[in-house]
CSV table of C-alpha atoms and ligand atoms in Angstrom, one decimal:
chain,number,residue,atom,x,y,z
A,1155,MET,CA,77.4,-127.3,-65.1
A,1156,THR,CA,79.1,-130.6,-64.3
A,1157,LYS,CA,80.6,-131.5,-60.9
A,1158,ALA,CA,83.9,-131.9,-62.7
A,1159,GLY,CA,83.6,-128.4,-64.1
A,1160,ILE,CA,83.1,-126.9,-60.6
A,1161,GLN,CA,86.0,-128.9,-59.2
A,1162,GLU,CA,88.2,-127.7,-62.1
A,1163,ALA,CA,87.2,-124.1,-61.5
A,1164,ALA,CA,88.0,-124.4,-57.8
A,1165,ASP,CA,91.4,-126.1,-58.6
A,1166,LEU,CA,92.3,-123.3,-61.1
A,1167,ALA,CA,91.3,-120.6,-58.6
A,1168,GLY,CA,93.5,-122.2,-56.0
A,1169,LYS,CA,96.5,-122.1,-58.3
A,1170,VAL,CA,95.8,-118.5,-59.3
A,1171,VAL,CA,95.7,-117.3,-55.7
A,1172,ARG,CA,99.0,-119.1,-55.1
A,1173,GLY,CA,100.4,-116.9,-57.8
A,1174,ASP,CA,100.8,-119.5,-60.6
A,1175,ARG,CA,101.2,-117.4,-63.8
A,1176,ARG,CA,100.1,-120.1,-66.2
A,1177,ALA,CA,97.0,-120.7,-64.1
A,1178,LEU,CA,96.3,-117.0,-64.3
A,1179,ALA,CA,96.6,-117.0,-68.1
A,1180,ARG,CA,94.3,-120.1,-68.3
A,1181,ALA,CA,91.8,-118.4,-65.9
A,1182,ILE,CA,91.7,-115.3,-68.1
A,1183,THR,CA,91.3,-117.5,-71.2
A,1184,LEU,CA,88.3,-119.2,-69.5
A,1185,ILE,CA,86.9,-115.8,-68.5
A,1186,GLU,CA,87.2,-114.6,-72.1
A,1187,SER,CA,85.8,-117.7,-73.7
A,1188,THR,CA,82.6,-117.0,-75.6
A,1189,LYS,CA,81.6,-120.7,-75.6
A,1190,SER,CA,78.3,-121.0,-73.7
A,1191,GLY,CA,79.6,-124.2,-72.1
A,1192,HIS,CA,82.3,-122.2,-70.3
A,1193,ALA,CA,80.0,-119.6,-68.8
A,1194,GLY,CA,79.2,-121.6,-65.7
A,1195,GLU,CA,82.8,-122.6,-65.1
A,1196,ALA,CA,84.0,-119.0,-65.5
A,1197,GLU,CA,81.4,-117.8,-63.0
A,1198,ALA,CA,82.4,-120.4,-60.5
A,1199,LEU,CA,86.0,-119.4,-61.0
A,1200,LEU,CA,85.3,-115.8,-60.4
A,1201,GLU,CA,83.3,-116.4,-57.3
A,1202,ALA,CA,86.2,-118.4,-55.9
A,1203,LEU,CA,88.6,-115.6,-56.8
A,1204,LEU,CA,86.5,-112.7,-55.6
A,1205,PRO,CA,87.5,-112.8,-51.9
A,1206,ALA,CA,91.1,-112.5,-52.9
A,1207,SER,CA,90.6,-109.6,-55.3
A,1208,GLY,CA,90.2,-105.9,-54.7
A,1209,LYS,CA,93.5,-105.1,-53.2
A,1210,SER,CA,95.2,-103.4,-56.1
A,1211,VAL,CA,95.6,-99.9,-57.3
A,1212,ARG,CA,93.5,-99.8,-60.5
A,1213,ILE,CA,94.9,-97.4,-63.0
A,1214,GLY,CA,93.2,-96.6,-66.4
A,1215,ILE,CA,95.2,-94.9,-69.1
A,1216,SER,CA,94.0,-93.6,-72.4
A,1217,GLY,CA,95.3,-91.7,-75.3
A,1218,VAL,CA,95.2,-91.6,-79.1
A,1219,PRO,CA,97.4,-94.1,-81.0
A,1220,GLY,CA,100.9,-92.8,-81.2
A,1221,VAL,CA,100.8,-90.6,-78.1
A,1222,GLY,CA,103.2,-92.9,-76.3
A,1223,LYS,CA,101.0,-95.2,-74.1
A,1224,SER,CA,103.0,-98.3,-74.5
A,1225,THR,CA,106.4,-96.5,-74.2
A,1226,PHE,CA,105.0,-94.9,-71.0
A,1227,ILE,CA,103.6,-98.1,-69.5
A,1228,GLU,CA,106.9,-99.9,-70.2
A,1229,ARG,CA,108.8,-97.3,-68.2
A,1230,PHE,CA,106.2,-96.8,-65.6
A,1231,GLY,CA,105.8,-100.6,-65.1
A,1232,LEU,CA,109.6,-101.1,-64.9
A,1233,HIS,CA,109.8,-98.3,-62.3
A,1234,LEU,CA,107.1,-100.0,-60.2
A,1235,VAL,CA,108.5,-103.5,-60.4
A,1236,GLY,CA,111.8,-101.9,-59.4
A,1237,GLN,CA,110.1,-100.8,-56.2
A,1238,GLY,CA,108.9,-104.3,-55.6
A,1239,HIS,CA,105.4,-104.0,-57.0
A,1240,GLN,CA,103.7,-106.7,-59.1
A,1241,VAL,CA,102.2,-105.0,-62.2
A,1242,ALA,CA,99.5,-106.4,-64.5
A,1243,VAL,CA,98.7,-104.6,-67.7
A,1244,LEU,CA,95.4,-105.3,-69.5
A,1245,ALA,CA,94.8,-103.7,-72.9
A,1246,VAL,CA,91.4,-103.0,-74.3
A,1247,ASP,CA,90.7,-102.2,-77.9
A,1248,PRO,CA,87.1,-102.6,-78.9
A,1249,SER,CA,87.8,-101.1,-82.4
A,1250,SER,CA,89.8,-103.8,-84.0
A,1251,LYS,CA,88.6,-107.2,-85.2
A,1252,VAL,CA,89.5,-110.6,-83.8
A,1253,SER,CA,91.6,-111.5,-86.7
A,1254,GLY,CA,92.8,-108.0,-87.5
A,1255,GLY,CA,95.7,-106.3,-85.8
A,1256,SER,CA,95.1,-106.1,-82.1
A,1257,ILE,CA,96.6,-103.2,-80.3
A,1258,LEU,CA,99.5,-105.4,-79.3
A,1259,GLY,CA,99.6,-106.1,-83.0
A,1260,ASP,CA,102.7,-107.2,-84.8
A,1261,LYS,CA,105.0,-104.7,-83.1
A,1262,THR,CA,106.4,-105.8,-79.8
A,1263,ARG,CA,105.1,-103.5,-77.1
A,1264,MET,CA,106.5,-103.2,-73.6
A,1265,GLU,CA,109.2,-105.7,-74.5
A,1266,GLU,CA,111.2,-105.5,-71.4
A,1267,LEU,CA,108.3,-105.3,-69.0
A,1268,SER,CA,106.6,-108.3,-70.6
A,1269,ARG,CA,109.6,-110.4,-69.8
A,1270,HIS,CA,109.8,-109.2,-66.2
A,1271,PRO,CA,108.9,-111.9,-63.6
A,1272,GLN,CA,106.9,-109.4,-61.6
A,1273,ALA,CA,104.8,-108.2,-64.6
A,1274,PHE,CA,101.9,-109.7,-66.6
A,1275,ILE,CA,100.7,-108.2,-69.8
A,1276,ARG,CA,97.6,-109.3,-71.5
A,1277,PRO,CA,95.5,-107.9,-74.4
A,1278,THR,CA,91.7,-108.3,-74.2
A,1279,PRO,CA,90.5,-110.1,-77.2
A,1280,THR,CA,88.9,-107.8,-79.6
A,1281,GLY,CA,86.0,-107.8,-81.9
A,1282,GLY,CA,83.3,-108.2,-79.3
A,1283,THR,CA,80.8,-105.7,-78.2
A,1284,LEU,CA,82.1,-102.9,-76.0
A,1285,GLY,CA,80.0,-104.3,-73.1
A,1286,GLY,CA,81.5,-107.7,-73.6
A,1287,VAL,CA,85.0,-106.4,-73.8
A,1288,ALA,CA,84.5,-104.3,-70.7
A,1289,ARG,CA,83.1,-107.2,-68.7
A,1290,ARG,CA,86.0,-109.5,-69.6
A,1291,THR,CA,88.5,-106.8,-68.8
A,1292,ARG,CA,86.9,-106.2,-65.4
A,1293,GLU,CA,86.9,-109.9,-64.7
A,1294,ALA,CA,90.5,-110.3,-65.8
A,1295,MET,CA,91.4,-107.4,-63.5
A,1296,LEU,CA,89.8,-109.3,-60.5
A,1297,ALA,CA,91.8,-112.5,-61.5
A,1298,CYS,CA,95.1,-110.5,-61.6
A,1299,GLU,CA,94.3,-109.1,-58.2
A,1300,ALA,CA,93.6,-112.5,-56.8
A,1301,ALA,CA,97.0,-113.6,-58.2
A,1302,GLY,CA,98.7,-111.0,-56.1
A,1303,PHE,CA,99.2,-108.1,-58.6
A,1304,ASP,CA,99.0,-104.9,-56.5
A,1305,VAL,CA,99.0,-102.5,-59.5
A,1306,VAL,CA,96.6,-103.2,-62.4
A,1307,ILE,CA,96.9,-100.9,-65.4
A,1308,VAL,CA,94.0,-100.9,-67.9
A,1309,GLU,CA,95.1,-99.4,-71.2
A,1310,THR,CA,92.6,-98.2,-73.8
A,1311,VAL,CA,93.0,-96.6,-77.2
A,1312,GLY,CA,91.6,-93.2,-77.2
A,1313,VAL,CA,89.1,-93.5,-80.0
A,1314,GLY,CA,86.2,-92.3,-78.0
A,1315,GLN,CA,84.1,-95.4,-77.0
A,1316,SER,CA,86.0,-97.4,-74.6
A,1317,GLU,CA,87.2,-94.7,-72.2
A,1318,THR,CA,84.0,-94.5,-70.2
A,1319,ALA,CA,83.9,-98.2,-69.7
A,1320,VAL,CA,87.5,-98.2,-68.5
A,1321,ALA,CA,87.0,-95.1,-66.3
A,1322,GLU,CA,84.2,-97.0,-64.7
A,1323,MET,CA,86.4,-99.9,-63.7
A,1324,VAL,CA,89.4,-98.1,-62.3
A,1325,ASP,CA,90.3,-96.0,-59.3
A,1326,ILE,CA,92.2,-93.3,-61.3
A,1327,PHE,CA,91.9,-92.5,-65.0
A,1328,LEU,CA,94.9,-91.0,-66.7
A,1329,LEU,CA,94.5,-89.2,-70.0
A,1330,MET,CA,97.7,-89.0,-72.1
A,1331,LEU,CA,97.9,-86.1,-74.5
A,1332,PRO,CA,100.5,-85.1,-77.1
A,1333,PRO,CA,102.4,-81.8,-76.7
A,1334,GLY,CA,100.0,-79.9,-79.0
A,1335,GLY,CA,98.2,-77.4,-76.9
A,1336,GLY,CA,94.6,-76.3,-76.5
A,1337,ASP,CA,93.6,-77.2,-80.1
A,1338,GLU,CA,94.5,-80.8,-79.3
A,1339,LEU,CA,92.2,-80.8,-76.3
A,1340,GLN,CA,89.4,-79.5,-78.5
A,1341,GLY,CA,89.9,-82.5,-80.8
A,1342,ILE,CA,89.3,-84.8,-77.9
A,1343,LYS,CA,85.7,-85.3,-76.8
A,1344,LYS,CA,84.9,-83.1,-73.9
A,1345,GLY,CA,83.3,-86.1,-72.1
A,1346,ILE,CA,86.7,-87.9,-72.1
A,1347,VAL,CA,88.5,-85.0,-70.6
A,1348,GLU,CA,85.9,-84.8,-67.9
A,1349,LEU,CA,86.7,-88.4,-67.0
A,1350,ALA,CA,90.4,-87.7,-66.4
A,1351,ASP,CA,91.7,-87.7,-62.8
A,1352,ALA,CA,95.0,-86.5,-64.2
A,1353,VAL,CA,96.3,-85.4,-67.6
A,1354,ILE,CA,99.8,-86.4,-68.8
A,1355,VAL,CA,101.5,-84.5,-71.5
A,1356,ASN,CA,104.0,-86.9,-73.0
A,1357,LYS,CA,106.9,-86.3,-75.3
A,1358,ALA,CA,108.2,-83.3,-73.3
A,1359,ASP,CA,111.7,-83.7,-74.7
A,1360,GLY,CA,114.0,-82.3,-77.4
A,1361,ASP,CA,112.3,-80.0,-79.9
A,1362,LEU,CA,108.9,-80.8,-78.5
A,1363,LYS,CA,109.7,-79.5,-75.0
A,1364,PRO,CA,108.6,-75.9,-75.4
A,1365,ALA,CA,105.3,-77.1,-77.0
A,1366,ALA,CA,104.8,-79.5,-74.1
A,1367,ASP,CA,105.4,-76.7,-71.6
A,1368,ARG,CA,102.8,-74.5,-73.3
A,1369,ALA,CA,100.4,-77.4,-73.6
A,1370,VAL,CA,100.6,-78.1,-69.8
A,1371,ALA,CA,99.6,-74.5,-69.1
A,1372,GLU,CA,96.8,-74.6,-71.6
A,1373,TYR,CA,95.4,-77.9,-70.5
A,1374,TYR,CA,95.6,-76.7,-66.9
A,1375,ALA,CA,93.5,-73.7,-67.7
A,1376,ALA,CA,91.1,-75.7,-69.7
A,1377,LEU,CA,90.6,-78.3,-66.9
A,1378,GLY,CA,90.1,-75.5,-64.5
A,1379,LEU,CA,86.9,-74.6,-66.3
A,1380,LEU,CA,85.4,-78.1,-65.6
A,1381,ARG,CA,83.8,-78.9,-62.4
A,1382,PRO,CA,85.8,-81.7,-60.7
A,1383,ALA,CA,84.0,-84.9,-60.0
A,1384,ASN,CA,85.5,-84.9,-56.5
A,1385,PRO,CA,85.7,-81.5,-54.7
A,1386,ASN,CA,88.9,-82.5,-53.0
A,1387,TRP,CA,90.7,-83.4,-56.2
A,1388,ARG,CA,91.6,-81.0,-59.0
A,1389,PRO,CA,93.0,-83.1,-61.9
A,1390,PRO,CA,96.7,-82.1,-62.2
A,1391,VAL,CA,98.5,-81.8,-65.6
A,1392,LEU,CA,101.8,-83.6,-65.5
A,1393,ARG,CA,104.5,-83.6,-68.1
A,1394,CYS,CA,106.7,-86.5,-68.9
A,1395,SER,CA,109.0,-88.0,-71.5
A,1396,ALA,CA,108.3,-91.7,-71.7
A,1397,LEU,CA,111.2,-92.0,-74.2
A,1398,LEU,CA,113.7,-90.5,-71.7
A,1399,GLY,CA,112.0,-91.9,-68.6
A,1400,GLU,CA,111.4,-88.4,-67.2
A,1401,GLY,CA,108.4,-87.5,-65.0
A,1402,ILE,CA,107.5,-91.2,-64.5
A,1403,ASP,CA,107.8,-91.1,-60.7
A,1404,GLU,CA,105.6,-87.9,-60.6
A,1405,VAL,CA,102.8,-89.9,-62.2
A,1406,TRP,CA,103.2,-92.6,-59.6
A,1407,GLN,CA,103.2,-90.0,-56.8
A,1408,THR,CA,100.0,-88.5,-58.3
A,1409,VAL,CA,98.4,-92.0,-58.3
A,1410,GLN,CA,99.3,-92.4,-54.6
A,1411,ARG,CA,98.2,-88.9,-53.6
A,1412,HIS,CA,94.9,-89.5,-55.4
A,1413,ARG,CA,94.5,-92.7,-53.5
A,1414,GLU,CA,95.1,-90.9,-50.2
A,1415,VAL,CA,92.6,-88.3,-51.0
A,1416,MET,CA,90.0,-90.8,-52.0
A,1417,GLU,CA,90.6,-93.0,-49.0
A,1418,ALA,CA,90.4,-90.1,-46.6
A,1419,GLY,CA,86.9,-89.4,-47.4
A,1420,ASP,CA,85.8,-93.0,-48.0
A,1421,ALA,CA,85.4,-91.9,-51.6
A,1422,ARG,CA,87.3,-94.9,-52.9
A,1423,SER,CA,85.1,-97.6,-51.4
A,1424,GLY,CA,82.1,-95.5,-52.4
A,1425,LYS,CA,83.4,-95.3,-56.0
A,1426,ARG,CA,84.1,-99.0,-56.1
A,1427,ALA,CA,80.7,-99.8,-54.6
A,1428,ALA,CA,79.0,-97.5,-57.2
A,1429,GLN,CA,81.1,-99.2,-60.0
A,1430,ALA,CA,80.0,-102.7,-58.8
A,1431,GLY,CA,76.4,-101.5,-58.8
A,1432,ALA,CA,76.7,-100.0,-62.3
A,1433,TRP,CA,78.3,-103.2,-63.4
A,1434,MET,CA,75.4,-105.3,-62.2
A,1435,TRP,CA,73.0,-103.1,-64.1
A,1436,ALA,CA,75.1,-103.3,-67.3
A,1437,GLU,CA,75.0,-107.1,-66.9
A,1438,ILE,CA,71.2,-107.0,-66.5
A,1439,ALA,CA,70.9,-104.8,-69.6
A,1440,ASP,CA,73.1,-107.2,-71.5
A,1441,GLY,CA,71.3,-110.3,-70.3
A,1442,LEU,CA,67.9,-108.8,-71.2
A,1443,MET,CA,69.0,-107.7,-74.6
A,1444,ARG,CA,70.4,-111.2,-75.3
A,1445,ARG,CA,67.1,-112.8,-74.2
A,1446,PHE,CA,65.2,-110.4,-76.3
A,1447,LYS,CA,67.2,-111.0,-79.4
A,1448,GLU,CA,67.2,-114.8,-78.9
A,1449,HIS,CA,63.4,-115.0,-78.3
A,1450,PRO,CA,61.9,-116.9,-81.2
A,1451,GLU,CA,58.7,-114.8,-81.4
A,1452,VAL,CA,60.7,-111.5,-81.3
A,1453,ALA,CA,63.0,-112.8,-84.0
A,1454,ARG,CA,59.9,-113.6,-86.1
A,1455,GLN,CA,58.2,-110.2,-85.7
A,1456,LEU,CA,61.2,-107.8,-85.3
A,1457,ALA,CA,62.0,-107.1,-88.9
A,1458,GLY,CA,58.4,-106.5,-90.0
A,1459,MET,CA,57.8,-104.3,-87.0
A,1460,GLU,CA,60.9,-102.2,-87.8
A,1461,ARG,CA,59.7,-101.8,-91.4
A,1462,GLU,CA,56.4,-100.5,-90.2
A,1463,VAL,CA,58.0,-98.1,-87.8
A,1464,ARG,CA,60.2,-96.8,-90.7
A,1465,ALA,CA,57.2,-96.5,-92.9
A,1466,GLY,CA,55.5,-94.4,-90.3
A,1467,LYS,CA,52.6,-97.0,-89.9
A,1468,ILE,CA,53.2,-97.6,-86.2
A,1469,THR,CA,54.9,-95.5,-83.6
A,1470,PRO,CA,58.3,-96.6,-82.3
A,1471,ALA,CA,57.0,-96.7,-78.8
A,1472,ALA,CA,54.1,-98.9,-79.7
A,1473,ALA,CA,56.3,-101.3,-81.7
A,1474,ALA,CA,58.8,-101.5,-78.8
A,1475,ARG,CA,56.1,-102.1,-76.3
A,1476,ARG,CA,54.6,-105.0,-78.4
A,1477,LEU,CA,58.0,-106.6,-79.0
A,1478,VAL,CA,59.0,-106.3,-75.3
A,1479,SER,CA,55.7,-107.8,-74.2
A,1480,LEU,CA,56.5,-110.9,-76.2
A,1481,LEU,CA,59.2,-111.7,-73.7
A,1482,SER,CA,56.5,-112.4,-71.0
A,1483,GLN,CA,54.6,-114.7,-73.3
A,1484,ASP,CA,56.8,-117.8,-72.6
B,2167,LIG,P1,100.9,-95.7,-78.4
B,2167,LIG,O1,100.3,-96.0,-79.7
B,2167,LIG,O2,100.2,-94.7,-77.6
B,2167,LIG,O3,101.2,-96.9,-77.5
B,2167,LIG,O4,102.4,-95.0,-78.6
B,2167,LIG,P2,103.8,-95.7,-78.6
B,2167,LIG,O5,104.3,-95.9,-77.2
B,2167,LIG,O6,103.9,-96.9,-79.5
B,2167,LIG,O7,104.7,-94.5,-79.2
B,2167,LIG,C1,104.5,-94.0,-80.5
B,2167,LIG,C2,105.7,-93.3,-81.0
B,2167,LIG,O8,106.1,-92.2,-80.2
B,2167,LIG,C3,107.0,-94.2,-81.0
B,2167,LIG,O9,107.8,-93.9,-82.1
B,2167,LIG,C4,107.7,-93.8,-79.7
B,2167,LIG,O10,109.1,-94.0,-79.7
B,2167,LIG,C5,107.4,-92.3,-79.6
B,2167,LIG,N1,107.4,-91.8,-78.3
B,2167,LIG,C6,106.8,-92.4,-77.2
B,2167,LIG,N2,107.0,-91.6,-76.1
B,2167,LIG,C7,107.8,-90.6,-76.4
B,2167,LIG,C8,108.4,-89.5,-75.8
B,2167,LIG,O11,108.3,-89.3,-74.5
B,2167,LIG,N3,109.1,-88.6,-76.5
B,2167,LIG,C9,109.3,-88.7,-77.8
B,2167,LIG,N4,110.0,-87.8,-78.5
B,2167,LIG,N5,108.7,-89.8,-78.5
B,2167,LIG,C10,108.0,-90.7,-77.8
């Protein structure tokens, strides 16, 4: 990387830390850039931002499309900015394509919050691999923290693949469910329910209220059957109406209570340390896979080798070993 590039990254980092919104937006664009020429600059930027990051409450929220996530985040975010917080919202959607409808799509989501001077809303560009999307979101989260946001909300569409990645980058993972009851829970992958630090039953209003009340009891019973990840924290089941703005503060109180419990036992720093370690391994795996796929000799032999494996002429293990060994023949 050029000297000018390093200087530019340092200048940008300085502006981000001083709370310059446009600089933050530019920083995230640089982080998200897939141009190989930008990688060094983005890395220098992140290193400069790292010491100023880490001070926010990191909240993940997931739920199927239509459950009310954006309505909730709008209310929740406005509630928090009203209390003086600075709120950043990052949205992850690995399922849609770059040119196709992003989750922020054509409809305007979180309209009021997005205009609020204490809020910052940003979708993660889509169409990449889940690993890539997760990495960019993590890095964007660090940039938001460095810019002074003390609450970072990472939203993901509950379609089953991005939840784990998001749960691995936040302090508390909230699962939003419709007021359907136990059957709904069965439709959701058990693994995702296990990730939840709290369940929120939304749409507890009007005709749906009795169903929501029943759902709360059923979800609570269902969650009780799971072994909690932290013995000091039994995931609560909350109800809210994002539409009417009811139950919003209870969610924030739960986030704070969870934080206290985690901090009391040093579980929070332990969790973040474990997340950072896991992140490094994910980067190593990504980097190795990239090198593998880009290796000319691998590229030359891969298809033929796969054909032989499929035809039963060579075992998968032997083929993999031979292909991987090509990496060391540089
Ligand atoms: P998302 O796809 O999860 O972000 O869901 P949206 O926030 O876009 O909400 C989907 C639909 O549900 C919209 O028509 C909302 O007005 C409606 N909705 C959201 N929250 C509530 C709620 O608390 N009660 C009711 N009755 N409807 C809601």
